[in-house]
């Protein structure tokens, strides 16, 4: 959507430059390692993240080198070029966008600062000059950036609160060398070896885990770490002191004063609308992803309501939405997509990727992702972003994060009912179970849930044992490989006393980051910027402070979002009773002989590496749906691709 009227004049409110880009750098006592040619190789590997230009810089003493590739979201002048310098002292490379940079710029103007560009990059530099590491507390945005202070010989790098933008690094404390980049492949381009972390691979094969819940630094490569979300890195090069600090965290136990539903809806809507509005700041075409579910539909509905009420000069017919549909597949959502587009009158473009697209795109998707992914649903997202690029849309709003913060998955019902058992009693819990809108969600509720409600620590231990047994009893894992690489930390299960406990775990330790990684790599593969309105930190803080019944009530998840949207969206969407993940017809595809041949070759490779036992070669391939339990054959395909 073109977010400015035809024949308009640009205003300060809607004029910004954001950088969905690639960054890379080297800091070293060995000046020969800070080599322009190495930095250029790193940037070449990241060229897809910034196809509109690149730049590099090396410090006067040859101890710091930066590289940057640029994806322009509007016409760029030389003033917006990166690496960017300030006061002859600071140099920055930056990937992301500070959504509140206009407001910050006004505050800095009051302090007497003037500006050479119209970028949020310059705002970060000046904020760092004013507040040093505390600057990150002022930012509402998605970002990964690095600043070199030539005067103090300090590198400061930071990542946004939820980990929307990536930051990988490798630090050798023997020769005091630090490599960092937006993607792992840039570190390989710099010469770092590709050393698989076999504990990560083991847990992916046997359990499907792509994260270590107790180690936010872990990647699938033992010599490469990621800067965790909501952390900053500070490397004082003069005294060789390397520190990583968490700068933000949610207080999941904090509760706001009692609110009536109407008051809660008003506050939620104000925060959500503000978040959407800020993420619409651009001078290029903006569109949205649209699955047909509540989250993406809420974003579309909010955009149209916002422009209808507040910006009558805008052409609403320019709104473009992009969807993946699979006609004939039981979880196809085209019915809801078409219903919404007919009611709200916007353009919807649909792609229907099939087995041929999976086969043709598989290597490319794996290349961009760099680490294993759990299902072929990845390909649908990849194709949606590709379609947006083909329609000249550079920015997409997307609904990720809503399920984790608003209890959108049906698995959360059990935790909610257990909380009610303890806080309100058996009768309240039973009433809620009977009102369930999805009968399948109550399947499996039994005496164990009663024990878990009143003995949560014991329940956590029992769940850990169950996961451990599942791993150890995997039918085809090589026992020596299992014994050598078993890591108890992967099996961690949180003590869940209330719904917020499991929501916090899935938002900040195990779950959301995986989805954000998928979205970042798939979008940047096509030069697309993805913005996530549900991940405004003030909105998330508010949601975590709400009582549980504002999230689940009378058999419905996301109750506060549903009530906020019921006047905007068709009831069939606002009050949908089913929950469909972003799925593809994977089970059907896995019957394809070419896919089965690839899986068999993957098994042979894993047997040769002594990861699987030879008897796996005689076992029939078991086609599974994308979100189905025991999706082992897909994991074998992934493991062989990356190991």
Coordinates of C-alpha atoms in Angstrom, one line a residue:
X1 CA 0.0 0.0 0.0
X2 CA 1.3 3.5 -0.8
X3 CA 1.1 5.2 2.5
X4 CA 0.9 8.7 1.1
X5 CA -1.7 10.5 -1.0
X6 CA -1.2 10.8 -4.7
X7 CA 0.5 14.1 -5.7
X8 CA 1.5 14.5 -2.0
X9 CA 4.3 16.4 -0.5
X10 CA 6.4 14.5 2.0
X11 CA 5.9 15.4 5.6
X12 CA 8.2 15.0 8.6
X13 CA 5.7 12.6 10.1
X14 CA 5.8 10.0 7.3
X15 CA 9.4 10.6 6.1
X16 CA 11.9 8.2 7.4
X17 CA 14.7 6.0 6.1
X18 CA 15.0 2.5 7.5
X19 CA 17.6 -0.1 6.9
X20 CA 16.7 -3.7 6.5
X21 CA 20.2 -4.6 5.8
X22 CA 23.2 -6.8 6.6
X23 CA 26.0 -5.8 9.0
X24 CA 29.3 -7.4 9.7
X25 CA 32.5 -6.5 11.6
X26 CA 35.8 -7.5 12.9
X27 CA 37.6 -6.3 16.1
X28 CA 41.1 -7.6 16.7
X29 CA 44.5 -7.0 18.2
X30 CA 45.9 -8.6 15.1
X31 CA 45.6 -5.8 12.6
X32 CA 46.2 -8.2 9.7
X33 CA 42.8 -9.8 10.4
X34 CA 41.0 -6.5 10.0
X35 CA 41.2 -6.8 6.2
X36 CA 39.1 -4.9 3.7
X37 CA 39.0 -8.0 1.5
X38 CA 37.7 -10.2 4.3
X39 CA 35.0 -7.6 5.1
X40 CA 34.0 -7.5 1.4
X41 CA 33.6 -11.3 1.4
X42 CA 31.4 -11.0 4.4
X43 CA 29.3 -8.4 2.7
X44 CA 29.0 -10.3 -0.5
X45 CA 27.5 -13.2 1.5
X46 CA 24.9 -10.8 2.9
X47 CA 24.1 -9.1 -0.4
X48 CA 20.6 -10.4 -0.5
X49 CA 19.9 -8.5 2.8
X50 CA 20.9 -5.3 1.1
X51 CA 20.8 -5.3 -2.7
X52 CA 20.8 -1.5 -3.0
X53 CA 24.4 -0.8 -2.0
X54 CA 27.2 -1.5 0.4
X55 CA 30.0 0.2 2.3
X56 CA 32.9 -0.6 4.6
X57 CA 35.1 1.2 7.0
X58 CA 38.3 0.4 8.9
X59 CA 39.5 2.4 12.0
X60 CA 42.7 4.4 11.8
X61 CA 44.6 1.9 13.9
X62 CA 43.3 -1.0 11.9
X63 CA 41.7 -2.7 14.9
X64 CA 38.0 -2.3 13.9
X65 CA 36.4 -3.0 10.6
X66 CA 32.8 -2.6 9.6
X67 CA 30.7 -3.6 6.6
X68 CA 27.2 -2.8 5.6
X69 CA 24.8 -3.8 2.8
X70 CA 21.7 -1.6 2.3
X71 CA 18.1 -2.3 1.4
X72 CA 16.6 1.2 0.8
X73 CA 13.0 1.8 1.9
X74 CA 13.0 5.2 0.1
X75 CA 15.4 7.2 -2.0
X76 CA 18.6 7.5 -0.2
X77 CA 21.1 10.3 -0.2
X78 CA 24.7 10.0 0.6
X79 CA 23.9 11.4 4.1
X80 CA 22.2 8.1 4.9
X81 CA 25.0 5.9 3.8
X82 CA 26.5 3.4 6.2
X83 CA 28.9 2.9 8.0
X84 CA 27.8 6.3 9.4
X85 CA 30.0 8.6 11.5
X86 CA 29.3 11.1 14.2
X87 CA 31.6 13.8 15.8
X88 CA 34.6 12.2 14.3
X89 CA 34.4 9.6 17.1
X90 CA 31.5 7.2 16.6
X91 CA 30.9 4.8 13.7
X92 CA 27.7 2.7 13.3
X93 CA 26.4 -0.1 11.2
X94 CA 22.7 -0.9 11.7
X95 CA 20.0 -3.3 10.6
X96 CA 16.4 -2.6 11.5
X97 CA 14.2 0.3 12.3
X98 CA 13.5 2.5 15.3
X99 CA 9.7 3.2 15.0
X100 CA 9.7 6.1 17.5
X101 CA 12.7 7.8 16.0
X102 CA 10.6 10.8 15.0
X103 CA 9.7 11.4 18.6
X104 CA 13.3 10.9 19.7
X105 CA 14.5 13.3 17.1
X106 CA 12.2 16.0 18.6
X107 CA 13.7 15.4 22.1
X108 CA 17.2 15.6 20.7
X109 CA 16.4 18.8 18.9
X110 CA 15.3 20.3 22.2
X111 CA 18.8 19.3 23.6
X112 CA 20.4 21.4 20.8
X113 CA 21.4 18.7 18.3
X114 CA 21.1 19.2 14.6
X115 CA 21.0 16.5 12.0
X116 CA 22.8 15.8 8.7
X117 CA 20.3 13.1 7.6
X118 CA 16.7 12.1 7.9
X119 CA 17.6 8.6 9.1
X120 CA 17.0 6.7 12.3
X121 CA 20.6 5.6 12.1
X122 CA 21.8 9.1 13.1
X123 CA 19.3 9.1 16.0
X124 CA 20.8 5.9 17.4
X125 CA 24.3 7.5 17.2
X126 CA 23.3 10.6 19.0
X127 CA 21.3 8.7 21.6
X128 CA 24.3 6.6 22.3
X129 CA 26.4 9.7 22.7
X130 CA 23.9 11.1 25.2
X131 CA 23.0 7.9 27.1
X132 CA 25.7 5.3 26.3
X133 CA 24.3 1.8 26.9
X134 CA 21.1 3.1 28.4
X135 CA 20.1 4.4 24.9
X136 CA 18.5 1.0 24.1
X137 CA 15.8 1.6 26.8
X138 CA 14.4 4.5 24.7
X139 CA 14.0 2.5 21.5
X140 CA 10.8 1.1 20.2
X141 CA 11.8 -1.0 17.3
X142 CA 13.5 -4.0 15.7
X143 CA 17.3 -3.6 15.5
X144 CA 20.7 -5.1 15.6
X145 CA 23.5 -2.5 15.5
X146 CA 27.2 -2.0 16.4
X147 CA 28.9 1.3 17.3
X148 CA 32.6 1.8 17.6
X149 CA 33.8 4.6 19.9
X150 CA 37.2 5.5 18.5
X151 CA 38.0 7.7 21.5
X152 CA 37.4 5.1 24.2
X153 CA 38.1 2.1 21.9
X154 CA 34.8 0.5 22.8
X155 CA 32.5 -1.6 20.7
X156 CA 28.8 -1.4 21.7
X157 CA 26.3 -3.7 20.0
X158 CA 22.7 -4.4 20.8
X159 CA 19.7 -6.5 19.7
X160 CA 16.0 -5.6 20.1
X161 CA 13.8 -6.9 22.9
X162 CA 12.3 -9.9 21.1
X163 CA 15.1 -10.8 18.7
X164 CA 13.4 -9.7 15.5
X165 CA 16.8 -8.8 14.0
X166 CA 19.7 -11.3 14.2
X167 CA 23.2 -10.8 15.5
X168 CA 25.8 -13.6 15.5
X169 CA 29.3 -13.5 16.8
X170 CA 32.4 -15.5 17.5
X171 CA 34.9 -14.2 20.2
X172 CA 38.4 -15.6 20.7
X173 CA 39.7 -14.4 24.1
X174 CA 43.2 -15.7 23.3
X175 CA 43.9 -13.2 20.5
X176 CA 41.0 -10.9 21.5
X177 CA 39.3 -11.2 18.1
X178 CA 35.6 -10.7 17.6
X179 CA 33.7 -11.4 14.4
X180 CA 30.1 -10.5 14.1
X181 CA 27.4 -10.4 11.4
X182 CA 23.7 -10.5 10.6
X183 CA 23.9 -14.1 9.4
X184 CA 26.2 -17.0 10.1
X185 CA 27.2 -17.4 6.5
X186 CA 29.1 -14.1 6.8
X187 CA 31.3 -15.6 9.5
X188 CA 32.0 -18.6 7.3
X189 CA 32.9 -16.2 4.6
X190 CA 35.5 -14.6 7.0
X191 CA 37.1 -18.0 7.4
X192 CA 35.5 -19.4 10.5
X193 CA 35.0 -23.2 10.3
X194 CA 31.6 -24.8 10.1
X195 CA 31.5 -26.8 13.3
X196 CA 28.2 -28.5 13.9
X197 CA 27.0 -28.5 17.6
X198 CA 26.0 -32.2 17.9
X199 CA 24.0 -31.6 21.0
X200 CA 21.8 -29.2 19.1
X201 CA 21.5 -31.6 16.2
X202 CA 20.7 -34.5 18.5
X203 CA 17.8 -32.6 20.1
X204 CA 16.5 -31.5 16.8
X205 CA 16.4 -35.0 15.4
X206 CA 14.9 -36.7 18.4
X207 CA 12.7 -33.9 19.8
X208 CA 12.3 -31.3 17.1
X209 CA 13.9 -28.5 19.2
X210 CA 15.7 -25.7 17.4
X211 CA 16.6 -23.8 20.6
X212 CA 18.1 -24.6 24.0
X213 CA 15.7 -23.1 26.5
X214 CA 18.5 -22.5 29.1
X215 CA 21.1 -21.2 26.7
X216 CA 20.0 -18.2 24.6
X217 CA 23.5 -18.0 23.1
X218 CA 23.4 -21.4 21.4
X219 CA 23.3 -22.0 17.7
X220 CA 23.6 -25.1 15.6
X221 CA 27.4 -24.4 15.3
X222 CA 29.6 -24.8 18.3
X223 CA 32.0 -21.9 17.5
X224 CA 29.3 -19.4 16.8
X225 CA 26.9 -17.7 19.3
X226 CA 24.0 -15.4 18.9
X227 CA 23.5 -12.2 21.0
X228 CA 20.3 -13.0 22.9
X229 CA 17.3 -10.8 22.5
X230 CA 17.1 -7.8 24.8
X231 CA 20.9 -7.9 25.4
X232 CA 23.8 -5.6 24.6
X233 CA 27.4 -6.5 24.0
X234 CA 30.2 -4.2 25.3
X235 CA 33.8 -4.9 24.3
X236 CA 36.3 -2.5 25.9
X237 CA 39.2 -3.1 23.6
X238 CA 41.7 -1.1 25.7
X239 CA 41.4 -3.4 28.7
X240 CA 40.2 -6.4 26.7
X241 CA 37.0 -6.7 28.8
X242 CA 34.1 -8.4 27.0
X243 CA 30.6 -8.2 28.6
X244 CA 27.1 -9.1 27.7
X245 CA 24.2 -7.6 29.6
X246 CA 20.4 -8.0 29.6
X247 CA 18.8 -4.6 29.4
X248 CA 15.1 -5.5 29.5
X249 CA 12.8 -8.1 30.9
X250 CA 9.1 -8.6 31.5
X251 CA 7.8 -8.9 35.1
X252 CA 5.3 -11.7 34.5
X253 CA 4.0 -11.4 38.1
X254 CA 3.1 -7.7 37.8
X255 CA -0.6 -7.1 37.8
X256 CA -2.4 -3.9 37.0
X257 CA -5.3 -2.6 39.0
X258 CA -8.7 -4.3 38.3
X259 CA -10.1 -3.2 35.0
X260 CA -13.5 -3.8 33.5
X261 CA -13.5 -5.4 30.1
X262 CA -14.4 -2.1 28.4
X263 CA -11.5 -0.4 30.0
X264 CA -9.2 -3.2 29.0
X265 CA -10.4 -3.1 25.4
X266 CA -9.8 0.6 25.2
X267 CA -6.2 0.4 26.5
X268 CA -5.4 -2.6 24.4
X269 CA -6.8 -1.0 21.3
X270 CA -4.9 2.3 21.9
X271 CA -1.6 0.4 22.3
X272 CA -2.2 -1.9 19.3
X273 CA -3.4 0.9 17.0
X274 CA -0.4 3.0 18.0
X275 CA 1.9 0.1 17.2
X276 CA 0.3 -0.5 13.8
X277 CA 0.5 3.2 13.0
X278 CA 4.2 3.5 13.8
X279 CA 4.9 0.5 11.6
X280 CA 3.2 2.1 8.7
X281 CA 5.7 4.9 8.6
X282 CA 7.3 4.6 5.2
X283 CA 7.6 6.2 1.8
X284 CA 7.4 2.9 -0.1
X285 CA 4.7 0.4 -0.7
X286 CA 3.5 -1.4 2.4
X287 CA 1.4 -4.5 2.4
X288 CA 0.5 -7.3 4.8
X289 CA 0.8 -11.1 5.0
X290 CA -2.7 -12.6 5.4
X291 CA -3.3 -16.1 6.5
X292 CA -7.1 -15.8 7.2
X293 CA -6.5 -16.1 10.9
X294 CA -7.4 -13.6 13.6
X295 CA -3.9 -12.0 13.9
X296 CA -3.2 -11.0 10.3
X297 CA -6.8 -10.1 9.8
X298 CA -6.7 -7.8 12.8
X299 CA -3.7 -6.0 11.3
X300 CA -5.5 -5.5 8.0
X301 CA -8.7 -4.4 9.7
X302 CA -6.8 -1.9 11.8
X303 CA -5.0 -0.5 8.9
X304 CA -8.2 0.1 6.9
X305 CA -10.0 1.5 9.9
X306 CA -7.1 3.8 10.7
X307 CA -6.9 5.3 7.2
X308 CA -10.7 5.5 6.8
X309 CA -11.1 7.5 10.0
X310 CA -7.9 9.6 10.1
X311 CA -6.4 9.8 6.6
X312 CA -9.3 10.3 4.1
X313 CA -6.9 11.4 1.4
X314 CA -5.3 7.9 1.1
X315 CA -6.3 5.5 -1.6
X316 CA -7.5 2.4 0.3
X317 CA -7.7 0.4 -2.9
X318 CA -3.9 0.3 -3.0
X319 CA -3.7 -2.0 0.0
X320 CA -2.0 -5.3 -1.1
X321 CA -2.2 -8.5 0.9
X322 CA -0.4 -11.7 0.2
X323 CA -1.5 -15.3 1.1
X324 CA -0.6 -18.9 0.6
X325 CA -3.5 -21.1 -0.2
X326 CA -3.9 -24.8 -0.9
X327 CA -7.2 -25.7 -2.5
X328 CA -8.5 -29.1 -1.4
X329 CA -6.2 -29.2 1.6
X330 CA -8.3 -29.6 4.8
X331 CA -6.4 -26.7 6.5
X332 CA -6.7 -24.4 3.6
X333 CA -7.7 -20.9 4.8
X334 CA -8.8 -19.3 1.5
X335 CA -12.4 -19.2 2.6
X336 CA -11.5 -16.8 5.4
X337 CA -9.1 -14.8 3.2
X338 CA -11.7 -14.3 0.5
X339 CA -14.4 -13.4 3.1
X340 CA -12.2 -10.7 4.6
X341 CA -11.2 -9.2 1.3
X342 CA -14.8 -9.1 0.1
X343 CA -16.0 -7.3 3.3
X344 CA -13.1 -4.8 3.6
X345 CA -12.4 -4.4 -0.1
X346 CA -8.6 -4.8 -0.5
X347 CA -6.4 -6.5 -3.0
X348 CA -5.4 -10.1 -2.1
X349 CA -2.7 -12.0 -4.1
X350 CA -2.5 -15.7 -3.6
X351 CA 0.2 -18.3 -4.3
X352 CA -0.4 -22.0 -4.2
X353 CA 3.0 -23.6 -4.0
X354 CA 3.2 -27.4 -4.7
X355 CA 5.6 -30.2 -4.6
X356 CA 7.5 -28.8 -7.6
X357 CA 8.1 -25.5 -5.8
X358 CA 9.3 -27.4 -2.7
X359 CA 11.8 -29.4 -4.8
X360 CA 13.0 -26.4 -6.7
X361 CA 13.3 -24.0 -3.8
X362 CA 14.5 -26.4 -1.1
X363 CA 18.3 -25.7 -1.4
X364 CA 17.7 -22.0 -1.6
X365 CA 15.5 -22.0 1.5
X366 CA 18.1 -24.0 3.4
X367 CA 20.8 -21.7 2.3
X368 CA 19.0 -18.6 3.6
X369 CA 17.9 -20.3 6.9
X370 CA 21.4 -21.6 7.8
X371 CA 19.9 -23.8 10.6
X372 CA 17.3 -26.6 10.5
X373 CA 13.6 -25.9 10.4
X374 CA 10.8 -28.1 11.5
X375 CA 8.5 -28.5 8.5
X376 CA 7.8 -27.5 4.9
X377 CA 5.6 -24.7 6.1
X378 CA 8.8 -22.7 5.7
X379 CA 8.3 -22.9 2.0
X380 CA 4.9 -21.3 2.0
X381 CA 6.2 -18.2 3.9
X382 CA 9.1 -18.0 1.5
X383 CA 6.8 -18.0 -1.5
X384 CA 4.5 -15.4 0.1
X385 CA 7.5 -13.0 0.5
X386 CA 8.7 -13.7 -3.0
X387 CA 5.2 -12.8 -4.3
X388 CA 5.3 -9.5 -2.4
X389 CA 8.6 -8.7 -3.9
X390 CA 7.3 -9.5 -7.4
X391 CA 4.5 -7.0 -6.8
X392 CA 7.0 -4.2 -5.8
X393 CA 6.1 -4.3 -2.1
X394 CA 9.1 -3.8 0.1
X395 CA 7.5 -3.7 3.6
X396 CA 5.0 -6.3 5.0
X397 CA 3.2 -6.2 8.3
X398 CA 2.8 -9.6 9.9
X399 CA 1.0 -11.1 12.9
X400 CA 3.8 -13.0 14.6
X401 CA 4.0 -12.9 18.4
X402 CA 0.3 -12.8 19.0
X403 CA -0.1 -16.5 19.8
X404 CA 2.6 -16.4 22.4
X405 CA 1.6 -13.3 24.3
X406 CA -2.2 -13.7 24.0
X407 CA -2.4 -17.5 24.5
X408 CA -3.5 -18.3 21.0
X409 CA -2.6 -22.0 20.8
X410 CA -5.1 -24.6 22.0
X411 CA -2.4 -26.2 24.2
X412 CA -2.8 -23.2 26.6
X413 CA -6.2 -24.2 27.6
X414 CA -4.8 -26.9 29.9
X415 CA -2.6 -24.4 31.7
X416 CA -5.5 -22.0 32.1
X417 CA -7.8 -24.7 33.5
X418 CA -5.1 -25.7 36.0
X419 CA -4.7 -22.2 37.1
X420 CA -8.4 -21.9 37.7
X421 CA -8.3 -25.1 39.8
X422 CA -6.0 -23.5 42.2
X423 CA -7.3 -19.9 42.2
X424 CA -11.1 -20.4 41.7
X425 CA -11.8 -24.1 42.5
X426 CA -13.0 -27.2 40.7
X427 CA -16.3 -25.7 39.7
X428 CA -14.9 -22.7 37.8
X429 CA -12.4 -24.9 36.0
X430 CA -15.1 -27.4 35.0
X431 CA -17.4 -24.6 33.7
X432 CA -14.6 -23.4 31.5
X433 CA -13.8 -26.9 30.2
X434 CA -17.4 -27.4 29.2
X435 CA -17.5 -24.1 27.3
X436 CA -14.6 -25.0 25.2
X437 CA -15.0 -23.9 21.6
X438 CA -12.7 -26.5 20.2
X439 CA -13.7 -29.9 21.6
X440 CA -10.4 -31.5 20.6
X441 CA -8.5 -29.1 23.0
X442 CA -9.9 -30.9 26.0
X443 CA -8.8 -34.3 24.9
X444 CA -6.3 -35.8 27.4
X445 CA -7.5 -33.8 30.4
X446 CA -7.3 -36.2 33.4
X447 CA -6.1 -36.7 36.9
X448 CA -2.5 -35.7 35.9
X449 CA -3.7 -32.2 35.3
X450 CA -5.1 -32.0 38.8
X451 CA -1.7 -33.1 40.1
X452 CA 0.1 -30.6 37.9
X453 CA -2.1 -27.8 39.2
X454 CA -1.3 -28.4 42.8
X455 CA 2.2 -29.9 42.4
X456 CA 3.7 -27.8 39.6
X457 CA 7.3 -28.6 40.5
X458 CA 6.6 -32.3 40.4
X459 CA 4.8 -31.8 37.1
X460 CA 7.9 -30.1 35.7
X461 CA 10.1 -32.9 36.7
X462 CA 7.7 -35.5 35.3
X463 CA 7.5 -33.7 32.0
X464 CA 11.3 -33.5 31.8
X465 CA 11.5 -37.3 32.4
X466 CA 8.9 -37.9 29.7
X467 CA 10.9 -35.8 27.2
X468 CA 14.1 -37.5 28.2
X469 CA 12.5 -40.9 27.7
X470 CA 11.3 -39.9 24.3
X471 CA 14.8 -38.9 23.3
X472 CA 16.4 -42.0 24.6
X473 CA 13.8 -44.3 23.1
X474 CA 14.1 -42.8 19.6
X475 CA 14.1 -46.0 17.5
X476 CA 17.0 -45.1 15.1
X477 CA 19.4 -42.9 17.0
X478 CA 22.9 -44.2 17.4
X479 CA 23.4 -44.9 21.1
X480 CA 27.0 -43.8 21.1
X481 CA 26.0 -40.5 19.4
X482 CA 23.2 -40.1 22.0
X483 CA 25.5 -40.8 24.9
X484 CA 28.2 -38.5 23.6
X485 CA 26.0 -35.5 23.0
X486 CA 23.2 -35.8 25.5
X487 CA 22.6 -32.4 27.2
X488 CA 20.1 -32.2 30.1
X489 CA 19.6 -28.4 29.6
X490 CA 17.6 -29.0 26.4
X491 CA 15.0 -31.0 28.4
X492 CA 14.2 -28.2 30.8
X493 CA 10.5 -27.7 31.5
X494 CA 9.4 -24.6 33.4
X495 CA 7.4 -24.7 36.7
X496 CA 4.0 -23.5 35.5
X497 CA 1.8 -22.1 38.3
X498 CA -0.3 -19.8 36.1
X499 CA -0.9 -19.2 32.4
X500 CA 1.6 -16.3 32.3
X501 CA 4.4 -18.7 33.2
X502 CA 4.1 -20.8 30.1
X503 CA 3.4 -17.7 27.9
X504 CA 6.6 -16.2 29.2
X505 CA 8.5 -19.4 28.5
X506 CA 7.3 -19.6 24.9
X507 CA 7.8 -15.8 24.3
X508 CA 11.3 -15.5 25.8
X509 CA 12.9 -18.9 26.1
X510 CA 11.4 -21.5 23.7
X511 CA 9.2 -20.8 20.8
X512 CA 8.9 -17.3 19.4
X513 CA 12.5 -16.7 18.5
X514 CA 12.4 -19.7 16.2
X515 CA 9.5 -18.1 14.3
X516 CA 11.3 -14.8 14.2
X517 CA 14.3 -16.4 12.7
X518 CA 12.2 -18.0 9.9
X519 CA 10.6 -14.7 9.1
X520 CA 13.8 -12.7 9.0
X521 CA 15.7 -15.1 6.7
X522 CA 12.7 -15.7 4.4
X523 CA 11.9 -12.0 4.0
X524 CA 15.5 -10.9 3.6
X525 CA 16.0 -13.5 1.0
X526 CA 13.7 -11.4 -1.2
X527 CA 14.7 -8.0 0.0
X528 CA 11.5 -7.6 2.1
X529 CA 11.2 -5.9 5.5
X530 CA 8.8 -7.5 7.9
X531 CA 7.2 -5.4 10.8
X532 CA 5.4 -7.0 13.7
X533 CA 2.8 -4.8 15.4
X534 CA 2.1 -7.3 18.2
X535 CA 5.7 -7.0 19.4
X536 CA 5.6 -3.5 20.6
X537 CA 7.2 -3.8 24.1
X538 CA 4.6 -1.5 25.8
X539 CA 1.8 -3.6 24.4
X540 CA 3.5 -6.8 25.5
X541 CA 4.1 -5.4 29.0
X542 CA 0.4 -4.5 29.2
X543 CA -0.8 -7.9 28.1
X544 CA 1.4 -9.7 30.6
X545 CA 0.0 -7.5 33.3
X546 CA -3.6 -8.5 32.5
X547 CA -5.5 -11.2 34.5
X548 CA -5.8 -14.5 32.8
X549 CA -9.5 -14.2 31.9
X550 CA -8.6 -11.4 29.5
X551 CA -6.6 -13.9 27.5
X552 CA -8.8 -17.0 27.7
X553 CA -12.5 -17.0 28.6
X554 CA -15.6 -19.0 27.9
X555 CA -13.7 -21.4 25.6
X556 CA -12.0 -18.8 23.5
X557 CA -8.3 -17.8 23.3
X558 CA -7.1 -14.2 22.7
X559 CA -10.3 -12.9 24.2
X560 CA -9.2 -9.3 24.4
X561 CA -8.1 -9.2 20.8
X562 CA -11.3 -10.8 19.6
X563 CA -13.5 -8.3 21.5
X564 CA -11.3 -5.4 20.2
X565 CA -11.9 -6.6 16.6
X566 CA -15.5 -7.8 16.6
X567 CA -16.7 -4.5 15.2
X568 CA -14.2 -4.5 12.5
X569 CA -13.9 -8.1 11.3
X570 CA -16.5 -10.6 10.2
X571 CA -17.7 -12.7 13.1
X572 CA -16.6 -15.8 11.3
X573 CA -13.0 -14.6 11.7
X574 CA -13.2 -12.6 15.0
X575 CA -14.8 -15.6 16.7
X576 CA -13.3 -18.5 14.8
X577 CA -13.4 -21.7 16.8
X578 CA -10.6 -23.5 15.1
X579 CA -6.9 -22.8 15.3
X580 CA -4.9 -23.6 12.2
X581 CA -1.1 -23.2 12.1
X582 CA 0.7 -22.0 9.0
X583 CA 0.5 -25.3 7.2
X584 CA 1.3 -26.9 3.9
X585 CA 0.0 -30.3 2.6
X586 CA 3.3 -31.8 3.8
X587 CA 1.9 -35.3 4.4
X588 CA 0.7 -35.5 0.8
X589 CA 4.0 -34.1 -0.5
X590 CA 6.1 -36.7 1.4
X591 CA 4.5 -39.5 -0.6
X592 CA 6.2 -38.0 -3.7
X593 CA 8.9 -40.4 -5.0
X594 CA 11.5 -37.6 -5.4
X595 CA 11.0 -36.4 -1.8
X596 CA 11.2 -39.9 -0.6
X597 CA 14.4 -40.4 -2.5
X598 CA 15.9 -37.3 -0.9
X599 CA 14.9 -38.6 2.6
X600 CA 16.4 -42.0 1.9
X601 CA 19.7 -40.3 0.8
X602 CA 19.6 -38.2 4.0
X603 CA 19.2 -41.4 6.1
X604 CA 22.3 -42.9 4.4
X605 CA 24.3 -39.8 5.1
X606 CA 23.3 -39.8 8.8
X607 CA 24.1 -43.5 9.1
X608 CA 27.6 -42.9 7.5
X609 CA 28.1 -40.2 10.2
X610 CA 27.1 -42.6 12.9
X611 CA 24.2 -40.4 13.9
X612 CA 21.5 -43.0 13.0
X613 CA 21.6 -46.8 13.1
X614 CA 21.7 -48.7 9.8
X615 CA 18.3 -50.3 10.5
X616 CA 16.7 -46.9 9.7
X617 CA 17.5 -47.6 6.0
X618 CA 14.9 -50.5 5.9
X619 CA 12.3 -48.5 7.8
X620 CA 9.4 -47.2 5.6
X621 CA 9.2 -43.4 5.4
X622 CA 6.3 -42.1 7.5
X623 CA 4.7 -39.0 5.9
X624 CA 3.5 -36.6 8.5
X625 CA 1.6 -33.3 8.5
X626 CA 3.7 -30.2 9.1
X627 CA 2.7 -29.9 12.8
X628 CA 2.2 -33.6 13.5
X629 CA 4.1 -35.3 16.3
X630 CA 7.0 -37.5 15.4
X631 CA 7.9 -35.8 12.2
X632 CA 11.2 -37.7 12.1
X633 CA 11.7 -38.2 8.4
X634 CA 11.6 -34.4 7.7
X635 CA 14.1 -33.9 10.5
X636 CA 16.4 -36.5 8.9
X637 CA 16.2 -34.5 5.7
X638 CA 17.1 -31.3 7.6
X639 CA 19.9 -32.9 9.7
X640 CA 21.6 -34.3 6.6
X641 CA 21.4 -31.0 4.8
X642 CA 23.1 -29.1 7.6
X643 CA 25.5 -31.6 9.1

